[in-house]
JSON list of C-alpha atoms and ligand atoms in Angstrom, two decimals:
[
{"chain": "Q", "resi": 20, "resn": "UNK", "atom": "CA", "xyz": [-46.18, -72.82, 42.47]},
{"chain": "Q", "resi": 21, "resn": "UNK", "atom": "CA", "xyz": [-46.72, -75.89, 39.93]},
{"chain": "Q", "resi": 22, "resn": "UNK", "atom": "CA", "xyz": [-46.32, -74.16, 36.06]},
{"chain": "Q", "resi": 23, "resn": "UNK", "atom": "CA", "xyz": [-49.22, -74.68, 34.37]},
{"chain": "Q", "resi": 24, "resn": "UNK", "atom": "CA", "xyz": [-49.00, -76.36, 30.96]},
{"chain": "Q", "resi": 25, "resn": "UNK", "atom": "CA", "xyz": [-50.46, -77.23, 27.80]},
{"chain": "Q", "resi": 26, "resn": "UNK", "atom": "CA", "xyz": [-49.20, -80.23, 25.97]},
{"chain": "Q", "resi": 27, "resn": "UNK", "atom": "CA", "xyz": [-49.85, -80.18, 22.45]},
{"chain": "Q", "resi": 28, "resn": "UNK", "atom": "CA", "xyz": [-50.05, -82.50, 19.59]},
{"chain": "Q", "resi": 29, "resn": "UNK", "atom": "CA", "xyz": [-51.29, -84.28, 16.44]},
{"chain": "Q", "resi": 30, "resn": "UNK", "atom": "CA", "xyz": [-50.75, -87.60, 16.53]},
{"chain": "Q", "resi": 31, "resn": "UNK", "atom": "CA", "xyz": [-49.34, -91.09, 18.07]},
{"chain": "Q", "resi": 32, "resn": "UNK", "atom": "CA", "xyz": [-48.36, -88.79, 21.51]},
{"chain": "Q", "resi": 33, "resn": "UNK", "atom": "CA", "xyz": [-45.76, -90.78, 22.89]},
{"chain": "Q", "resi": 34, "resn": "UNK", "atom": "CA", "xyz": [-43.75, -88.07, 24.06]},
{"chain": "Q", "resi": 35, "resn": "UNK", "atom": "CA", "xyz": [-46.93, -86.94, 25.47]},
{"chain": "Q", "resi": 36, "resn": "UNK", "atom": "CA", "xyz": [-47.42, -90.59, 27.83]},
{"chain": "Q", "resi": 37, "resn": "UNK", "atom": "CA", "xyz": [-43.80, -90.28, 28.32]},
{"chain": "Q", "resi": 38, "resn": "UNK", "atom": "CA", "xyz": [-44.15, -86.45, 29.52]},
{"chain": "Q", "resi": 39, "resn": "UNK", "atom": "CA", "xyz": [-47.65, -87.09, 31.53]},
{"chain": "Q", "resi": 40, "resn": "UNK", "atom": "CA", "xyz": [-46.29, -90.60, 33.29]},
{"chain": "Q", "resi": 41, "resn": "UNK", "atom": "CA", "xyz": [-43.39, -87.83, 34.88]},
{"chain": "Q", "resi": 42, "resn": "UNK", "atom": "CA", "xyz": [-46.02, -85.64, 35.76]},
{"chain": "Q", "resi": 43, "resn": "UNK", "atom": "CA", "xyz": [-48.08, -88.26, 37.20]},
{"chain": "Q", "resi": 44, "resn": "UNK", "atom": "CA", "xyz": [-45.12, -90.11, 39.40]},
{"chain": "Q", "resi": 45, "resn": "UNK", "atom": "CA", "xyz": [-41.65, -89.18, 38.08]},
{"chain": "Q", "resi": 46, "resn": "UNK", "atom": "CA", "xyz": [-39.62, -86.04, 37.92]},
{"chain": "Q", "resi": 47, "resn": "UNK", "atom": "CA", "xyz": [-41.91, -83.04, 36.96]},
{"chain": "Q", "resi": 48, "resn": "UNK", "atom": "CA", "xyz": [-44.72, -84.29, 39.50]},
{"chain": "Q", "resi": 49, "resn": "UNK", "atom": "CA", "xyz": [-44.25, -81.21, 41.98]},
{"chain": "Q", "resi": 50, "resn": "UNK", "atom": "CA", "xyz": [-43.34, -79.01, 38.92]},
{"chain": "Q", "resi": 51, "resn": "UNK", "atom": "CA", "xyz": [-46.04, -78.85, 36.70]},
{"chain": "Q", "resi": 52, "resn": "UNK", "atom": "CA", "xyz": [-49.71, -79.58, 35.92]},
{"chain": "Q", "resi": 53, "resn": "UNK", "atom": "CA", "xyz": [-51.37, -80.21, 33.05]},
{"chain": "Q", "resi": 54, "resn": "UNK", "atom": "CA", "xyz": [-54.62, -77.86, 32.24]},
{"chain": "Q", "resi": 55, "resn": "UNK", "atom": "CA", "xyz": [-54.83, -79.50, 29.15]},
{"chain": "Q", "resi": 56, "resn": "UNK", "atom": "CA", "xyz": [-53.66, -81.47, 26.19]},
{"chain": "Q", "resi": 57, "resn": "UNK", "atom": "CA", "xyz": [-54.45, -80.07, 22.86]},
{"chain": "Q", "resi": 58, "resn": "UNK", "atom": "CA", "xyz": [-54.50, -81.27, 19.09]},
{"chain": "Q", "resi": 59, "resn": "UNK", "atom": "CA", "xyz": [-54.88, -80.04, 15.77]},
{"chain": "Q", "resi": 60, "resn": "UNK", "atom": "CA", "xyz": [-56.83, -83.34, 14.14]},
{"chain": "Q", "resi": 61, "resn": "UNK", "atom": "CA", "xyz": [-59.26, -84.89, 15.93]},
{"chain": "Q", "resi": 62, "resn": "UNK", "atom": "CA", "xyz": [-58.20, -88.42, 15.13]},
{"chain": "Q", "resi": 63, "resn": "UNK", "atom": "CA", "xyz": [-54.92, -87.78, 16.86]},
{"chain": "Q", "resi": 64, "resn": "UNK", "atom": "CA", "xyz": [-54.46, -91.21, 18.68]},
{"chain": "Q", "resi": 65, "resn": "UNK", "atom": "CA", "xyz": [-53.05, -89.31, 22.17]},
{"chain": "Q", "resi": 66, "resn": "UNK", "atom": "CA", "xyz": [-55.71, -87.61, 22.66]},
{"chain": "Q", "resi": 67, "resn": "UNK", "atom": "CA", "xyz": [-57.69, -90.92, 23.98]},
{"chain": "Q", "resi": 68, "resn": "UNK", "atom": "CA", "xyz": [-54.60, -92.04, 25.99]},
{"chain": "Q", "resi": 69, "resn": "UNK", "atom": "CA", "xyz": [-55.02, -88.49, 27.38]},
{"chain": "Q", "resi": 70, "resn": "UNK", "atom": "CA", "xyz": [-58.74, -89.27, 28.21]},
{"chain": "Q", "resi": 71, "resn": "UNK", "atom": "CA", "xyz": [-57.76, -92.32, 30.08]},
{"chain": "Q", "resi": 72, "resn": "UNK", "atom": "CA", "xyz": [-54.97, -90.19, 32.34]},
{"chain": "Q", "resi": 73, "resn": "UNK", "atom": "CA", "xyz": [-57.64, -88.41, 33.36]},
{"chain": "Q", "resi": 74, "resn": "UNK", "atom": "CA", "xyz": [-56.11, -85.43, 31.72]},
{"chain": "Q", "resi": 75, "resn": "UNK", "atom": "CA", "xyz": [-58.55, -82.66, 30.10]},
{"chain": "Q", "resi": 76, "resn": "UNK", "atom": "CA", "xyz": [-58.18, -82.39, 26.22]},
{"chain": "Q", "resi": 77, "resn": "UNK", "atom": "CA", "xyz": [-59.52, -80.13, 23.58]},
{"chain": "Q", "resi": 78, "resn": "UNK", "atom": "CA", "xyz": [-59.16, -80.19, 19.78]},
{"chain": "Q", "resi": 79, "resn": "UNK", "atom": "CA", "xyz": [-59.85, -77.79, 17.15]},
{"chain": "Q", "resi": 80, "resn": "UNK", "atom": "CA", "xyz": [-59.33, -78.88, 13.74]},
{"chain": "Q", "resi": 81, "resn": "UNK", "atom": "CA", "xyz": [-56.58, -76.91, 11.30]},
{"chain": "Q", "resi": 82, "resn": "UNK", "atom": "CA", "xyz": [-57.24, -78.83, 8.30]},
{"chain": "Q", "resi": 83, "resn": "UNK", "atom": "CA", "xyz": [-58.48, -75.92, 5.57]},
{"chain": "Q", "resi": 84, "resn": "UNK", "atom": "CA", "xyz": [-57.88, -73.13, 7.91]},
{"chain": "Q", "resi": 85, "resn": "UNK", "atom": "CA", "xyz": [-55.19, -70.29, 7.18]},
{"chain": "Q", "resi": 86, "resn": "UNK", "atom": "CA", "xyz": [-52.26, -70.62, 9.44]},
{"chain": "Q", "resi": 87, "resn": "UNK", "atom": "CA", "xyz": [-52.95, -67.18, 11.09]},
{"chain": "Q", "resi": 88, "resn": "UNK", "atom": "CA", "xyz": [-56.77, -67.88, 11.62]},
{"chain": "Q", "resi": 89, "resn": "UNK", "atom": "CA", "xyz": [-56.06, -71.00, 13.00]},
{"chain": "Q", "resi": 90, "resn": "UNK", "atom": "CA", "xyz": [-53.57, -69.83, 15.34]},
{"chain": "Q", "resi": 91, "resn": "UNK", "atom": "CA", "xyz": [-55.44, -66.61, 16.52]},
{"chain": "Q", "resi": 92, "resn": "UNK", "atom": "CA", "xyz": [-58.42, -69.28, 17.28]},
{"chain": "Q", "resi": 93, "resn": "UNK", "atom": "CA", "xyz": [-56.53, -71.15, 18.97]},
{"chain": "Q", "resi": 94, "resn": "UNK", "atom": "CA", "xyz": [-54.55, -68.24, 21.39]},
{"chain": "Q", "resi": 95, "resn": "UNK", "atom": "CA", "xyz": [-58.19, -67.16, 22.08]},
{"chain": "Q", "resi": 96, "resn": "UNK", "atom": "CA", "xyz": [-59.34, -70.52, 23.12]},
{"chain": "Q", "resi": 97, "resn": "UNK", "atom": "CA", "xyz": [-56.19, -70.58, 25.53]},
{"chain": "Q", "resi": 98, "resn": "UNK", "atom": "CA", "xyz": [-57.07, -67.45, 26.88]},
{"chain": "Q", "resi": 99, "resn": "UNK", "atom": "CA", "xyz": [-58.70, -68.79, 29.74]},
{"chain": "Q", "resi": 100, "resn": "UNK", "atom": "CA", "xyz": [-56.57, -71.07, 31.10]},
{"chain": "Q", "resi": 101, "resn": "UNK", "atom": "CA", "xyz": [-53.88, -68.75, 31.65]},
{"chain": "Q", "resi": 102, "resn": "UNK", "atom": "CA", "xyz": [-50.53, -70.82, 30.58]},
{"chain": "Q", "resi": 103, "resn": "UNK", "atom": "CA", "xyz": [-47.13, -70.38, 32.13]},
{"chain": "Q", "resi": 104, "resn": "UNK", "atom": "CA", "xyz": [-45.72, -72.81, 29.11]},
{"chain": "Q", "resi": 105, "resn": "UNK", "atom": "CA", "xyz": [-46.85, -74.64, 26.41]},
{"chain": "Q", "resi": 106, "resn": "UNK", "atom": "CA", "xyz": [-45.12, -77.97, 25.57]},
{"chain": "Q", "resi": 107, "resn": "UNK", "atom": "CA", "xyz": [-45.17, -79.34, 21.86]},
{"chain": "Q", "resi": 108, "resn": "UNK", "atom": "CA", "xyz": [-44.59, -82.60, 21.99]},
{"chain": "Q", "resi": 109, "resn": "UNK", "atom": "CA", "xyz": [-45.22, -84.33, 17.68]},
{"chain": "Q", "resi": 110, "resn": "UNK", "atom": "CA", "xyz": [-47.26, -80.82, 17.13]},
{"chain": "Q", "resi": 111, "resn": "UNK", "atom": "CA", "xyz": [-46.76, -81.42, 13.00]},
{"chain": "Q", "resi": 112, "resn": "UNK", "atom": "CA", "xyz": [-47.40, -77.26, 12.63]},
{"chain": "Q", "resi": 113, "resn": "UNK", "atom": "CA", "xyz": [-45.72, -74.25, 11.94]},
{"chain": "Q", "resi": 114, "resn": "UNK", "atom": "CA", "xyz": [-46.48, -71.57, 14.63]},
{"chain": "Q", "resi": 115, "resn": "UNK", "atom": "CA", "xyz": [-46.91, -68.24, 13.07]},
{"chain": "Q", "resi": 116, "resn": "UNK", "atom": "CA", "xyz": [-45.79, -65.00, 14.15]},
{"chain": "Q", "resi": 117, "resn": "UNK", "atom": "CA", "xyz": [-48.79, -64.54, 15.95]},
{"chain": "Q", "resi": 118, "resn": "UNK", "atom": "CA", "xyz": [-49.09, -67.21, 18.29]},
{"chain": "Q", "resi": 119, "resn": "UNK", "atom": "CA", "xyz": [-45.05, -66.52, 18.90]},
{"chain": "Q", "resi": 120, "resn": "UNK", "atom": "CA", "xyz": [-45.59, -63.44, 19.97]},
{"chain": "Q", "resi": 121, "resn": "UNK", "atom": "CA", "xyz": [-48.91, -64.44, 22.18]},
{"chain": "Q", "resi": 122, "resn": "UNK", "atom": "CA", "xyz": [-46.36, -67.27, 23.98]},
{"chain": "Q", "resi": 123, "resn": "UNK", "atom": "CA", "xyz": [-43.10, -65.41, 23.59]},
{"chain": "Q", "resi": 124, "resn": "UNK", "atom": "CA", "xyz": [-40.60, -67.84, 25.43]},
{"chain": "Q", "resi": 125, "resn": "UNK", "atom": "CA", "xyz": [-43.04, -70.09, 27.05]},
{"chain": "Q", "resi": 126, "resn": "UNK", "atom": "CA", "xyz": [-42.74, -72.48, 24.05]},
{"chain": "Q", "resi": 127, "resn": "UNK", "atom": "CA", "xyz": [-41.03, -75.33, 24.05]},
{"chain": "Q", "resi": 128, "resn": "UNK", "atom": "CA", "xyz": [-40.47, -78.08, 21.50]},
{"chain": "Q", "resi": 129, "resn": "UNK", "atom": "CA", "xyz": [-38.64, -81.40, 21.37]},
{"chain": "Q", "resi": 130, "resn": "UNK", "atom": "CA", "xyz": [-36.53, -81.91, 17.74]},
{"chain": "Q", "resi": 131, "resn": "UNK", "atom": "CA", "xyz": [-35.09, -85.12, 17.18]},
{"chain": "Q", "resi": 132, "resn": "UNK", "atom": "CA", "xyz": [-31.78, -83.67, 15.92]},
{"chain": "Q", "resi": 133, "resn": "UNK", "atom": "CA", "xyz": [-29.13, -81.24, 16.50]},
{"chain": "Q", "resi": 134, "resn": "UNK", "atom": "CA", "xyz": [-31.20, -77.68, 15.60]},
{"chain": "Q", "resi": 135, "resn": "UNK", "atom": "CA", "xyz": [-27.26, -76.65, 14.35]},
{"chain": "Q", "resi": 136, "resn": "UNK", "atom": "CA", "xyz": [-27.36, -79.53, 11.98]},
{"chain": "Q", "resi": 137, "resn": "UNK", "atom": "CA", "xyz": [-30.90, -80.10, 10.60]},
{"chain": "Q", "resi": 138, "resn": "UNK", "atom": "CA", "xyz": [-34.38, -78.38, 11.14]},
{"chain": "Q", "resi": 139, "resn": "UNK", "atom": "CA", "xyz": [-37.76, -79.25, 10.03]},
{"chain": "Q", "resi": 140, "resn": "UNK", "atom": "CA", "xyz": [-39.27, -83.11, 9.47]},
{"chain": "Q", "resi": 141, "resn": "UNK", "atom": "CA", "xyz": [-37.55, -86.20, 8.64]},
{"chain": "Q", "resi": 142, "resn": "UNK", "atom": "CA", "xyz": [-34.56, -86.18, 11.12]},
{"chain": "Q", "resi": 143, "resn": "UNK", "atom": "CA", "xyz": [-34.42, -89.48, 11.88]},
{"chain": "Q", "resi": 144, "resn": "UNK", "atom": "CA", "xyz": [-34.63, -90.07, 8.14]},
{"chain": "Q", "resi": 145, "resn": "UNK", "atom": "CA", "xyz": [-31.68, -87.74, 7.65]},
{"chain": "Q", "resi": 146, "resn": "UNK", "atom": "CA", "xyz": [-29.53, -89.72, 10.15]},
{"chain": "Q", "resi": 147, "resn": "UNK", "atom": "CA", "xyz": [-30.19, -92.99, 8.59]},
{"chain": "Q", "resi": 148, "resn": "UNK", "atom": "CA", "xyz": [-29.27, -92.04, 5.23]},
{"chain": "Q", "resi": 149, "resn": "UNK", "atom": "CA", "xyz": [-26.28, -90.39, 6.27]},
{"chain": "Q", "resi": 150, "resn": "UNK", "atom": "CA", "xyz": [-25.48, -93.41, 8.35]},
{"chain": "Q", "resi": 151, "resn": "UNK", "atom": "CA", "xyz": [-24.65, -90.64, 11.62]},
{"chain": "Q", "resi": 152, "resn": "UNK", "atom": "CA", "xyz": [-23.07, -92.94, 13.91]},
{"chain": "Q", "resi": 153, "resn": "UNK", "atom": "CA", "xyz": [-24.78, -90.76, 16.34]},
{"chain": "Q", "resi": 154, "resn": "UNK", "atom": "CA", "xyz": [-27.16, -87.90, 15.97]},
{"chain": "Q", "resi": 155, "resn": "UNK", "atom": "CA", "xyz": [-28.88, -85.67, 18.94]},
{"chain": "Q", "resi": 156, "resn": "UNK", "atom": "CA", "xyz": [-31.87, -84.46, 20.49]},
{"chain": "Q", "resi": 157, "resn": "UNK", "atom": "CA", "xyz": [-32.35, -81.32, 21.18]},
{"chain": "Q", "resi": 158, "resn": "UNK", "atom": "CA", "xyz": [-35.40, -79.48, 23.49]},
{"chain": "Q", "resi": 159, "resn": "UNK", "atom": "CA", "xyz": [-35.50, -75.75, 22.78]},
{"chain": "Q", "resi": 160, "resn": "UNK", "atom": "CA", "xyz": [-37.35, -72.73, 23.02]},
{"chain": "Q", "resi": 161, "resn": "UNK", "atom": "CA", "xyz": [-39.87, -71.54, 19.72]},
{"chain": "Q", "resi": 162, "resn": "UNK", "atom": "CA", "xyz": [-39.38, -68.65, 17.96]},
{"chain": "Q", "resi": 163, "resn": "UNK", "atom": "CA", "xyz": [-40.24, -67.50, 14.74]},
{"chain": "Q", "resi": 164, "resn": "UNK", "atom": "CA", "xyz": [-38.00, -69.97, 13.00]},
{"chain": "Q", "resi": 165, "resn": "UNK", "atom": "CA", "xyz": [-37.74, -73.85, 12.27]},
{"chain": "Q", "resi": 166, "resn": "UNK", "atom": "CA", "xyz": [-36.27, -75.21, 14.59]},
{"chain": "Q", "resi": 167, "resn": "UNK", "atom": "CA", "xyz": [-34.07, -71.67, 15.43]},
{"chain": "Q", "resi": 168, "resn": "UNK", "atom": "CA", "xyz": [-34.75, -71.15, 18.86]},
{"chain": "Q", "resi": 169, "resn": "UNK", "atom": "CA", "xyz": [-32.92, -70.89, 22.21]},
{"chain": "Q", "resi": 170, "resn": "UNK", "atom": "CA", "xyz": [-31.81, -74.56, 23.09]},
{"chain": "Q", "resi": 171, "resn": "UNK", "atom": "CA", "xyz": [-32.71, -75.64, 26.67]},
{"chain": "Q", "resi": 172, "resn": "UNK", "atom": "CA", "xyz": [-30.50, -79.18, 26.15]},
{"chain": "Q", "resi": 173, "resn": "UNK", "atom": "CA", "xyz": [-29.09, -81.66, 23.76]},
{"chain": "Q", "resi": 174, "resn": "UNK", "atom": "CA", "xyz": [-28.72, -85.40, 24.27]},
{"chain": "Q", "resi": 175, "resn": "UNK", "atom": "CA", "xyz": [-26.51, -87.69, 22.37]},
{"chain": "Q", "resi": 176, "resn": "UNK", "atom": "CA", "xyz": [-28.24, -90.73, 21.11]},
{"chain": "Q", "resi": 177, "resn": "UNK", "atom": "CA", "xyz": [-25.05, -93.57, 19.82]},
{"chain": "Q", "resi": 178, "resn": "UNK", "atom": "CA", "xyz": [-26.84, -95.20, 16.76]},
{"chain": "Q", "resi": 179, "resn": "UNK", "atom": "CA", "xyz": [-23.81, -97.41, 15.68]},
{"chain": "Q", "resi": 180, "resn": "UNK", "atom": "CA", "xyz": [-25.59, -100.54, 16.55]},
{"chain": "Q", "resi": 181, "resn": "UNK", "atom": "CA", "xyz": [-28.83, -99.50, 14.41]},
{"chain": "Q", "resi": 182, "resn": "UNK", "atom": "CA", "xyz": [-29.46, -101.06, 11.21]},
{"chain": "Q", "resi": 183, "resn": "UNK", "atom": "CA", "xyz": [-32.16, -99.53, 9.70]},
{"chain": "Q", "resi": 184, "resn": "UNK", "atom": "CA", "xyz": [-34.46, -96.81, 10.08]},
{"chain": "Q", "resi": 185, "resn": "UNK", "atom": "CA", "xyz": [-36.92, -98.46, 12.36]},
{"chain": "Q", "resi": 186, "resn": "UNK", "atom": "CA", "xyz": [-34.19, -98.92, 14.70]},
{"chain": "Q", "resi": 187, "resn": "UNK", "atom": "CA", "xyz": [-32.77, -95.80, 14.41]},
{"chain": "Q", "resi": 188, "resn": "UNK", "atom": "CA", "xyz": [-35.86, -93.77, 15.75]},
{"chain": "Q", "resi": 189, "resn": "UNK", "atom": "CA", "xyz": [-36.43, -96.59, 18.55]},
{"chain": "Q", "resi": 190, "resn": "UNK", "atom": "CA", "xyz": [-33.37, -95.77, 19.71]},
{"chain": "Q", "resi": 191, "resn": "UNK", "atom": "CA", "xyz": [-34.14, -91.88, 18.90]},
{"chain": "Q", "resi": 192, "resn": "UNK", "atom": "CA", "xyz": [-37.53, -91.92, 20.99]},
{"chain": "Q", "resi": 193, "resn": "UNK", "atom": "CA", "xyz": [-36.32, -93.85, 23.79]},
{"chain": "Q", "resi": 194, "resn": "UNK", "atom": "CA", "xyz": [-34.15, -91.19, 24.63]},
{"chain": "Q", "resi": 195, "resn": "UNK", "atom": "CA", "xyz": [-36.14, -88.31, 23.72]},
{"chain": "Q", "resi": 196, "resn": "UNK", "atom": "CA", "xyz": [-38.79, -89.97, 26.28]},
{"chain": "Q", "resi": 197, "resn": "UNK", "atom": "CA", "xyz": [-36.47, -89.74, 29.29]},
{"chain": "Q", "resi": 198, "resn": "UNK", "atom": "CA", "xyz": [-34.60, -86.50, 28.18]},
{"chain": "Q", "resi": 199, "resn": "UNK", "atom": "CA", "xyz": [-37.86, -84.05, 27.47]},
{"chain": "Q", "resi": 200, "resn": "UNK", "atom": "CA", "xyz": [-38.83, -84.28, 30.83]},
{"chain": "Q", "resi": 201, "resn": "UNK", "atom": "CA", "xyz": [-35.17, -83.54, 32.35]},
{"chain": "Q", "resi": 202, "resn": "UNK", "atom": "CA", "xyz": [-35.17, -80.60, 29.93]},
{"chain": "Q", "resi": 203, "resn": "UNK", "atom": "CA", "xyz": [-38.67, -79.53, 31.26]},
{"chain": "Q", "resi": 204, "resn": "UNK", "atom": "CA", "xyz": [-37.71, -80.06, 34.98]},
{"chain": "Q", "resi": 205, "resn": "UNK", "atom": "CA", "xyz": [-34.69, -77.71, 34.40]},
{"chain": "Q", "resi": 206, "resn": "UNK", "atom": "CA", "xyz": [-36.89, -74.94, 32.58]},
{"chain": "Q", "resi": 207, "resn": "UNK", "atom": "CA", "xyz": [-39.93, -75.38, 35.68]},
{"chain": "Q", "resi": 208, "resn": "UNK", "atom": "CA", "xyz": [-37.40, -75.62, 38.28]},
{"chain": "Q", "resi": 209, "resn": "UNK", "atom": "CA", "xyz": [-35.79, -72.51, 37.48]},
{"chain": "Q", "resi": 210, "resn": "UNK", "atom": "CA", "xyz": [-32.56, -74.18, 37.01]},
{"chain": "Q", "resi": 211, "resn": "UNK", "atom": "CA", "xyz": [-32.37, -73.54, 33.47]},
{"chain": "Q", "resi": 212, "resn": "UNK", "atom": "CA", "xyz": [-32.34, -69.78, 32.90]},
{"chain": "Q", "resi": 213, "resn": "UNK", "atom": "CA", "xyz": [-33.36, -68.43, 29.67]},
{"chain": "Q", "resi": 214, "resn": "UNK", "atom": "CA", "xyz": [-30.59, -65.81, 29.78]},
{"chain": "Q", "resi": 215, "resn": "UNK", "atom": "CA", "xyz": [-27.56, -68.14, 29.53]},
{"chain": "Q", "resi": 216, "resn": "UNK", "atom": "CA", "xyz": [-29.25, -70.30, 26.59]},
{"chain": "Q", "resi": 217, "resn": "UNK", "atom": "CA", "xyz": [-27.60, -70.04, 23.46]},
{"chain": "Q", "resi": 218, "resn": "UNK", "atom": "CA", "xyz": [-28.91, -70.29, 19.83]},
{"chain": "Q", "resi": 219, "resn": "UNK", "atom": "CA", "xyz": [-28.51, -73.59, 17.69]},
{"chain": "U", "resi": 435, "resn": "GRF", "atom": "C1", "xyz": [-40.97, -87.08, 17.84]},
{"chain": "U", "resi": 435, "resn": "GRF", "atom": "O1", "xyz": [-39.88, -87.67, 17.17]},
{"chain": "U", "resi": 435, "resn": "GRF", "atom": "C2", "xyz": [-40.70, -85.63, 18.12]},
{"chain": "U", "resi": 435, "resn": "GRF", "atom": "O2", "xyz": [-39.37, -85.34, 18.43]},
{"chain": "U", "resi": 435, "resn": "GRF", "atom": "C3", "xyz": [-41.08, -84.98, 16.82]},
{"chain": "U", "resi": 435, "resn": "GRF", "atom": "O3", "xyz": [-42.19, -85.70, 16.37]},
{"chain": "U", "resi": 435, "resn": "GRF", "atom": "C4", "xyz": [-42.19, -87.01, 16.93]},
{"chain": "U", "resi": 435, "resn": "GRF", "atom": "C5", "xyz": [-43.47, -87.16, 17.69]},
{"chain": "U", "resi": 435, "resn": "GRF", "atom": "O4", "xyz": [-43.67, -88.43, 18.18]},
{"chain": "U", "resi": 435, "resn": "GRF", "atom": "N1", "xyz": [-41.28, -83.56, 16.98]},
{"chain": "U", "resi": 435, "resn": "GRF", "atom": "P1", "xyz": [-44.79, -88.69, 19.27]},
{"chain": "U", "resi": 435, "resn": "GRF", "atom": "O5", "xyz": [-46.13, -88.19, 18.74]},
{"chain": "U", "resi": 435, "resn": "GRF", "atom": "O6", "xyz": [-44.40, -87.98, 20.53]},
{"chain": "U", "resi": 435, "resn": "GRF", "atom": "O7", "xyz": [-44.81, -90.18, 19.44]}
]
């Protein structure tokens, strides 16, 4: 049976293209399907490119809203469409307690570093200043934490030819656009088994 999946996000969704295109005609086509693609601001740019793959999308806007209200809006909305996972991919929110506990291991998130090393925004920032010759990307389960959850996969991303930041995170998003989806296929597949994850 395909998982059935929410992708979320809030903005440029190119993890999201990178994630459908797989779903479409790569590596997670007989593995998953995508019920719908979600965002928290309305002028999110992915949600059109999720229009024109034909994908269904919703949006309900967090901007002014309490983190909890939000969030218990927003597991009631899901209700409905009954969700074996839910994929953030650029979802620029804190999930609180509640929606953890609504999704409890069926969360997973993409962070462009090692989760041991550095949690929260501005990774790629934090490798360029601290001229990493090489930094990682990790896919991992959400808990209640930043960035503290059970890690699905890390992939090594050599940045020793970058010069500055801009081509540090091409180099960063290049890889996290092949590597979600082999993370994903894993977890859908059965392969990966939550069990024998570790913690950052
Ligand atoms: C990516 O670097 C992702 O790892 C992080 O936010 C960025 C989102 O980019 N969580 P995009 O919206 O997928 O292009």
């Amino acid at each position: 049976m395909k998982k059935k999946i929410a992708i979320f996000i809030s903005g440029r969704g190119s993890n999201m293209v990178a994630l459908l295109n797989n779903i479409k005609e790569g590596i997670l086509k007989d593995l998953c399907r995508v019920e719908l693609v979600f965002a928290n601001k309305p002028e999110a740019a992915g949600l059109k490119i999720a229009e024109e793959f034909g994908v269904p999308t919703a949006c309900i806007e967090s901007k002014g809203k309490k983190r909890e209200d939000f969030d218990r809006e927003v597991v009631e909305f899901l209700k409905e469409y009954n969700l074996d996972y839910i994929v953030l991919a650029g979802y620029m929110r804190i999930l609180s307690p509640l929606f953890i506990a609504a999704y409890r291991n069926k969360i997973i998130n993409i962070h462009p570093a090692d989760t041991s090393e550095f949690q929260g925004i501005g990774a790629y920032e934090w490798a360029f200043e601290n001229k990493k010759a090489f930094t990682k990307i990790t896919v991992h389960f959400v808990d209640e934490g930043v960035d503290t959850g059970k890690v699905i996969g890390k992939q090594i991303v050599d940045l020793q030819g970058c010069k500055t930041l801009e081509e540090v995170e091409k180099a960063g998003l290049a890889m996290e656009h092949s590597f979600y989806s082999e993370a994903l296929r894993k977890v859908f597949s059965g392969e990966y088994k939550l069990e024998e994850g570790s913690k950052p």
